[in-house]
Short mmCIF file of C-alpha atoms in Angstrom, two decimals:
data_model
loop_
_atom_site.label_atom_id
_atom_site.label_comp_id
_atom_site.label_asym_id
_atom_site.label_seq_id
_atom_site.Cartn_x
_atom_site.Cartn_y
_atom_site.Cartn_z
CA UNK A 1 -1.41 36.46 50.57
CA UNK A 2 1.96 36.28 48.84
CA UNK A 3 2.71 34.34 45.72
CA UNK A 4 4.00 30.81 46.51
CA UNK A 5 7.55 30.09 45.25
CA UNK A 6 7.39 26.77 43.46
CA UNK A 7 10.13 24.29 42.47
CA UNK A 8 9.58 21.53 39.97
CA UNK A 9 11.43 18.14 40.30
CA UNK A 10 11.75 16.33 37.00
CA UNK A 11 11.19 19.52 35.03
CA UNK A 12 12.39 18.06 31.72
CA UNK A 13 9.83 15.27 31.58
CA UNK A 14 6.43 15.24 30.02
CA UNK A 15 4.66 16.23 33.20
CA UNK A 16 7.54 18.46 34.22
CA UNK A 17 7.05 20.65 31.19
CA UNK A 18 3.33 20.95 31.90
CA UNK A 19 4.09 21.80 35.56
CA UNK A 20 6.41 24.57 34.42
CA UNK A 21 3.66 25.98 32.26
CA UNK A 22 0.94 25.64 34.94
CA UNK A 23 3.14 27.35 37.52
CA UNK A 24 3.81 30.26 35.19
CA UNK A 25 0.08 30.38 34.33
CA UNK A 26 -1.22 30.33 37.92
CA UNK A 27 -1.93 33.79 39.34
CA UNK A 28 -0.75 33.02 42.82
CA UNK A 29 2.47 31.07 42.16
CA UNK A 30 6.05 32.00 41.09
CA UNK A 31 8.45 29.60 39.39
CA UNK A 32 11.52 29.56 41.53
CA UNK A 33 13.35 26.43 40.31
CA UNK A 34 13.27 23.62 37.72
CA UNK A 35 15.32 20.53 38.46
CA UNK A 36 16.63 18.04 35.91
CA UNK A 37 19.05 15.10 36.05
CA UNK A 38 22.71 15.93 36.73
CA UNK A 39 23.68 14.52 33.31
CA UNK A 40 21.04 16.61 31.45
CA UNK A 41 22.15 18.79 28.59
CA UNK A 42 19.38 21.18 29.57
CA UNK A 43 21.20 22.49 32.76
CA UNK A 44 21.53 26.21 32.36
CA UNK A 45 18.66 26.58 29.90
CA UNK A 46 15.99 29.11 30.84
CA UNK A 47 12.82 27.33 32.04
CA UNK A 48 10.53 29.68 30.22
CA UNK A 49 12.48 29.37 26.96
CA UNK A 50 12.54 25.53 27.36
CA UNK A 51 8.77 25.43 27.11
CA UNK A 52 8.51 28.07 24.36
CA UNK A 53 7.56 30.96 26.62
CA UNK A 54 9.21 34.25 27.50
CA UNK A 55 12.49 34.20 29.45
CA UNK A 56 11.89 33.69 33.17
CA UNK A 57 15.51 34.11 34.45
CA UNK A 58 15.05 30.70 36.16
CA UNK A 59 17.69 28.33 34.81
CA UNK A 60 17.08 24.56 34.82
CA UNK A 61 19.50 23.07 37.33
CA UNK A 62 20.59 19.80 38.86
CA UNK A 63 19.32 18.93 42.34
CA UNK A 64 22.30 18.24 44.58
CA UNK A 65 21.45 18.70 48.25
CA UNK A 66 18.86 20.57 50.56
CA UNK A 67 20.57 23.85 49.74
CA UNK A 68 19.20 23.46 46.27
CA UNK A 69 15.76 24.05 47.72
CA UNK A 70 16.63 27.45 49.24
CA UNK A 71 13.95 30.03 48.60
CA UNK A 72 11.23 27.57 47.82
CA UNK A 73 7.78 27.49 49.54
CA UNK A 74 6.83 24.17 48.06
CA UNK A 75 8.32 21.46 45.81
CA UNK A 76 6.31 19.46 43.16
CA UNK A 77 7.73 16.09 42.31
CA UNK A 78 6.56 14.10 39.35
CA UNK A 79 9.84 12.44 38.61
CA UNK A 80 10.59 8.71 39.17
CA UNK A 81 10.44 6.40 42.21
CA UNK A 82 14.24 5.81 42.41
CA UNK A 83 14.78 9.48 43.10
CA UNK A 84 12.07 9.99 45.67
CA UNK A 85 13.96 8.97 48.86
CA UNK A 86 16.65 11.63 48.36
CA UNK A 87 14.07 14.29 47.46
CA UNK A 88 11.89 13.54 50.48
CA UNK A 89 14.87 13.62 52.86
CA UNK A 90 16.03 16.95 51.37
CA UNK A 91 12.61 18.48 51.83
CA UNK A 92 12.47 17.34 55.41
CA UNK A 93 15.95 18.74 56.08
CA UNK A 94 15.00 22.04 54.51
CA UNK A 95 11.53 22.18 55.89
CA UNK A 96 9.94 22.49 52.47
CA UNK A 97 6.34 21.30 51.89
CA UNK A 98 5.83 18.74 49.04
CA UNK A 99 3.34 17.77 46.44
CA UNK A 100 4.13 14.23 45.51
CA UNK A 101 2.88 12.96 42.19
CA UNK A 102 5.25 10.03 41.68
CA UNK A 103 3.37 6.81 41.26
CA UNK A 104 4.64 3.26 41.73
CA UNK A 105 6.21 3.88 45.07
CA UNK A 106 7.20 0.76 47.15
CA UNK A 107 5.59 0.00 50.51
CA UNK A 108 8.84 1.05 52.10
CA UNK A 109 8.77 4.38 50.29
CA UNK A 110 5.21 5.03 51.35
CA UNK A 111 6.14 4.41 54.96
CA UNK A 112 9.01 6.92 54.68
CA UNK A 113 6.66 9.37 53.14
CA UNK A 114 4.27 8.98 56.17
CA UNK A 115 7.18 9.50 58.51
CA UNK A 116 8.26 12.65 56.67
CA UNK A 117 4.76 13.98 56.97
CA UNK A 118 5.17 14.12 60.74
CA UNK A 119 7.75 16.89 60.08
CA UNK A 120 6.49 18.68 56.93
CA UNK A 121 3.20 19.02 55.03
CA UNK A 122 2.92 16.57 52.01
CA UNK A 123 0.09 16.21 49.49
CA UNK A 124 0.30 12.71 48.07
CA UNK A 125 -2.17 11.58 45.44
CA UNK A 126 -2.19 9.19 42.53
CA UNK A 127 -4.17 11.74 40.46
CA UNK A 128 -4.45 15.50 40.78
CA UNK A 129 -7.46 16.12 38.46
CA UNK A 130 -10.56 17.63 39.94
CA UNK A 131 -12.71 15.13 37.94
CA UNK A 132 -11.01 12.05 39.20
CA UNK A 133 -11.30 13.20 42.81
CA UNK A 134 -15.01 13.94 42.33
CA UNK A 135 -15.26 10.46 40.79
CA UNK A 136 -13.74 8.90 43.98
CA UNK A 137 -16.67 10.33 45.97
CA UNK A 138 -19.19 8.94 43.44
CA UNK A 139 -17.52 5.56 43.62
CA UNK A 140 -17.68 5.48 47.40
CA UNK A 141 -21.38 6.43 47.37
CA UNK A 142 -22.20 3.86 44.74
CA UNK A 143 -20.24 1.16 46.59
CA UNK A 144 -22.02 1.86 49.85
CA UNK A 145 -25.46 1.69 48.24
CA UNK A 146 -24.86 -1.46 46.14
CA UNK A 147 -22.61 -3.27 48.55
CA UNK A 148 -21.57 -6.82 47.72
CA UNK A 149 -24.56 -7.17 45.39
CA UNK A 150 -22.42 -5.58 42.63
CA UNK A 151 -19.35 -7.19 40.99
CA UNK A 152 -16.73 -4.41 40.50
CA UNK A 153 -14.32 -4.27 37.61
CA UNK A 154 -11.89 -1.40 36.91
CA UNK A 155 -10.59 -1.02 33.34
CA UNK A 156 -7.68 1.53 32.94
CA UNK A 157 -6.02 2.74 29.65
CA UNK A 158 -2.68 4.57 29.40
CA UNK A 159 0.02 5.38 26.97
CA UNK A 160 2.66 2.79 25.97
CA UNK A 161 5.44 4.66 27.90
CA UNK A 162 3.79 4.35 31.40
CA UNK A 163 5.96 2.27 33.70
CA UNK A 164 3.64 1.28 36.51
CA UNK A 165 0.61 -0.95 36.29
CA UNK A 166 -2.06 -0.73 37.47
CA UNK A 167 -2.12 3.04 37.53
CA UNK A 168 -2.10 5.04 40.77
CA UNK A 169 -5.56 6.34 39.92
CA UNK A 170 -6.97 2.80 39.44
CA UNK A 171 -5.63 1.91 42.87
CA UNK A 172 -7.18 4.95 44.42
CA UNK A 173 -10.45 4.04 42.88
CA UNK A 174 -10.26 0.47 44.11
CA UNK A 175 -9.39 1.62 47.64
CA UNK A 176 -12.31 4.05 47.64
CA UNK A 177 -14.59 1.18 46.80
CA UNK A 178 -13.04 -1.23 49.24
CA UNK A 179 -13.17 1.23 52.05
CA UNK A 180 -16.87 2.01 51.43
CA UNK A 181 -17.67 -1.76 51.47
CA UNK A 182 -15.57 -2.42 54.54
CA UNK A 183 -13.13 -4.62 52.74
CA UNK A 184 -9.35 -5.00 52.81
CA UNK A 185 -8.04 -3.87 49.49
CA UNK A 186 -5.12 -6.34 49.67
CA UNK A 187 -7.30 -9.35 49.80
CA UNK A 188 -10.08 -8.03 47.49
CA UNK A 189 -7.88 -6.94 44.58
CA UNK A 190 -7.44 -9.12 41.53
CA UNK A 191 -5.05 -8.10 38.74
CA UNK A 192 -6.40 -9.28 35.40
CA UNK A 193 -7.85 -12.78 34.98
CA UNK A 194 -6.57 -16.06 33.64
CA UNK A 195 -7.07 -19.74 34.16
CA UNK A 196 -10.31 -21.62 34.88
CA UNK A 197 -11.46 -20.26 38.27
CA UNK A 198 -14.86 -18.56 38.61
CA UNK A 199 -15.13 -15.06 39.94
CA UNK A 200 -15.21 -14.91 43.77
CA UNK A 201 -17.79 -12.69 45.51
CA UNK A 202 -16.40 -9.36 46.63
CA UNK A 203 -13.51 -9.29 44.24
CA UNK A 204 -12.34 -5.95 42.76
CA UNK A 205 -10.80 -6.60 39.42
CA UNK A 206 -8.22 -4.24 37.76
CA UNK A 207 -7.28 -4.55 34.17
CA UNK A 208 -4.45 -2.39 32.75
CA UNK A 209 -4.25 -1.59 29.02
CA UNK A 210 -1.25 0.10 27.53
CA UNK A 211 -0.89 1.53 24.02
CA UNK A 212 -0.35 4.53 21.82
CA UNK A 213 -0.51 7.96 23.44
CA UNK A 214 -3.55 7.56 25.62
CA UNK A 215 -3.33 10.05 28.40
CA UNK A 216 -5.49 8.34 30.88
CA UNK A 217 -8.98 6.66 30.90
CA UNK A 218 -10.59 4.89 33.77
CA UNK A 219 -13.96 3.05 33.78
CA UNK A 220 -15.44 1.37 36.85
CA UNK A 221 -18.28 -1.11 36.27
CA UNK A 222 -20.74 -2.11 39.07
CA UNK A 223 -22.18 -5.19 37.45
CA UNK A 224 -25.53 -6.64 38.84
CA UNK A 225 -28.10 -8.98 37.63
CA UNK A 226 -30.24 -6.94 35.22
CA UNK A 227 -28.23 -3.70 35.15
CA UNK A 228 -24.71 -2.19 35.09
CA UNK A 229 -23.65 1.18 36.52
CA UNK A 230 -20.46 2.58 34.91
CA UNK A 231 -18.52 5.62 36.19
CA UNK A 232 -16.00 6.85 33.71
CA UNK A 233 -13.26 9.48 33.72
CA UNK A 234 -11.27 10.49 30.59
CA UNK A 235 -8.27 12.84 30.72
CA UNK A 236 -8.00 14.89 27.53
CA UNK A 237 -4.85 16.73 28.42
CA UNK A 238 -1.96 16.33 31.00
CA UNK A 239 -2.55 19.96 31.76
CA UNK A 240 -5.48 19.11 34.02
CA UNK A 241 -3.05 17.09 36.22
CA UNK A 242 -0.54 19.84 36.18
CA UNK A 243 -2.90 22.62 37.15
CA UNK A 244 -4.28 20.45 39.98
CA UNK A 245 -0.77 19.80 41.31
CA UNK A 246 0.07 23.56 41.28
CA UNK A 247 -3.19 24.30 43.06
CA UNK A 248 -2.08 21.73 45.68
CA UNK A 249 1.33 23.39 45.99
CA UNK A 250 -0.25 26.73 46.55
CA UNK A 251 -2.47 25.12 49.23
CA UNK A 252 0.06 23.01 51.08
CA UNK A 253 2.43 25.90 51.84
CA UNK A 254 -0.13 27.11 54.42
CA UNK A 255 -0.79 23.71 56.05
CA UNK A 256 0.73 22.23 59.19
CA UNK A 257 2.76 18.99 59.02
CA UNK A 258 0.75 16.07 57.87
CA UNK A 259 -0.09 13.83 55.05
CA UNK A 260 -2.86 15.13 52.73
CA UNK A 261 -4.49 14.25 49.44
CA UNK A 262 -6.16 16.11 46.57
CA UNK A 263 -9.53 15.72 48.21
CA UNK A 264 -8.21 17.76 51.18
CA UNK A 265 -7.04 20.41 48.74
CA UNK A 266 -10.48 20.61 47.04
CA UNK A 267 -12.33 20.48 50.34
CA UNK A 268 -14.40 17.49 49.34
CA UNK A 269 -13.00 14.87 51.67
CA UNK A 270 -15.67 12.75 53.35
CA UNK A 271 -15.74 13.25 57.07
#
């Protein structure tokens, strides 16, 4: 099995730097490209030296067209929603598999992603940590057992710089619970609470907290008369997301066209 040639979209961002490091650290991947905005002063800077490592002879560059992807086996994108459409179109044109980590996509963008997955393999997940994806299975099991007897509330904490709320992970957790209880997430979801109305049966509440430099914390409470079951995940480093995304890129290269998630990568998807 050959090393997978990886490109990183949004290489100059917080996650981008972690992804560069994770790609260099992974035994089965080779860093082939790191893309930064066309106006960036980092264009031409060696990717390894940019993150304080040895020279890699891979210069950070601007993404311009599908030709920029030449030589890649997979592209990892943790950039911003407004750049996603062009990136997805270029990957389809070049036949390059993707690992999509951008959160806050619109419904239209998600539809385009599904359409693209008919032509290339795409891993799309709101969270690439092993722990979170194990938690999704635990949440589904708990929701099946407790059913509508439990009131469900999700509380998520992230840093003050995060743009989307609620987090992609919180929405993944809510969907896992709703699916297990046979609910429509769209009708069950409640964002925060205000006013004087009482809680309706079957609601799944999400509360987004933003502040400081919190990497990511999610707590799901199943509240019943007499007891509360809480399932919690805390991310201590962004490196866990980066290493998961690189694992996904190494995996997606060998898959046929289709839309996958991290549970497919880990082999823990419920049948």
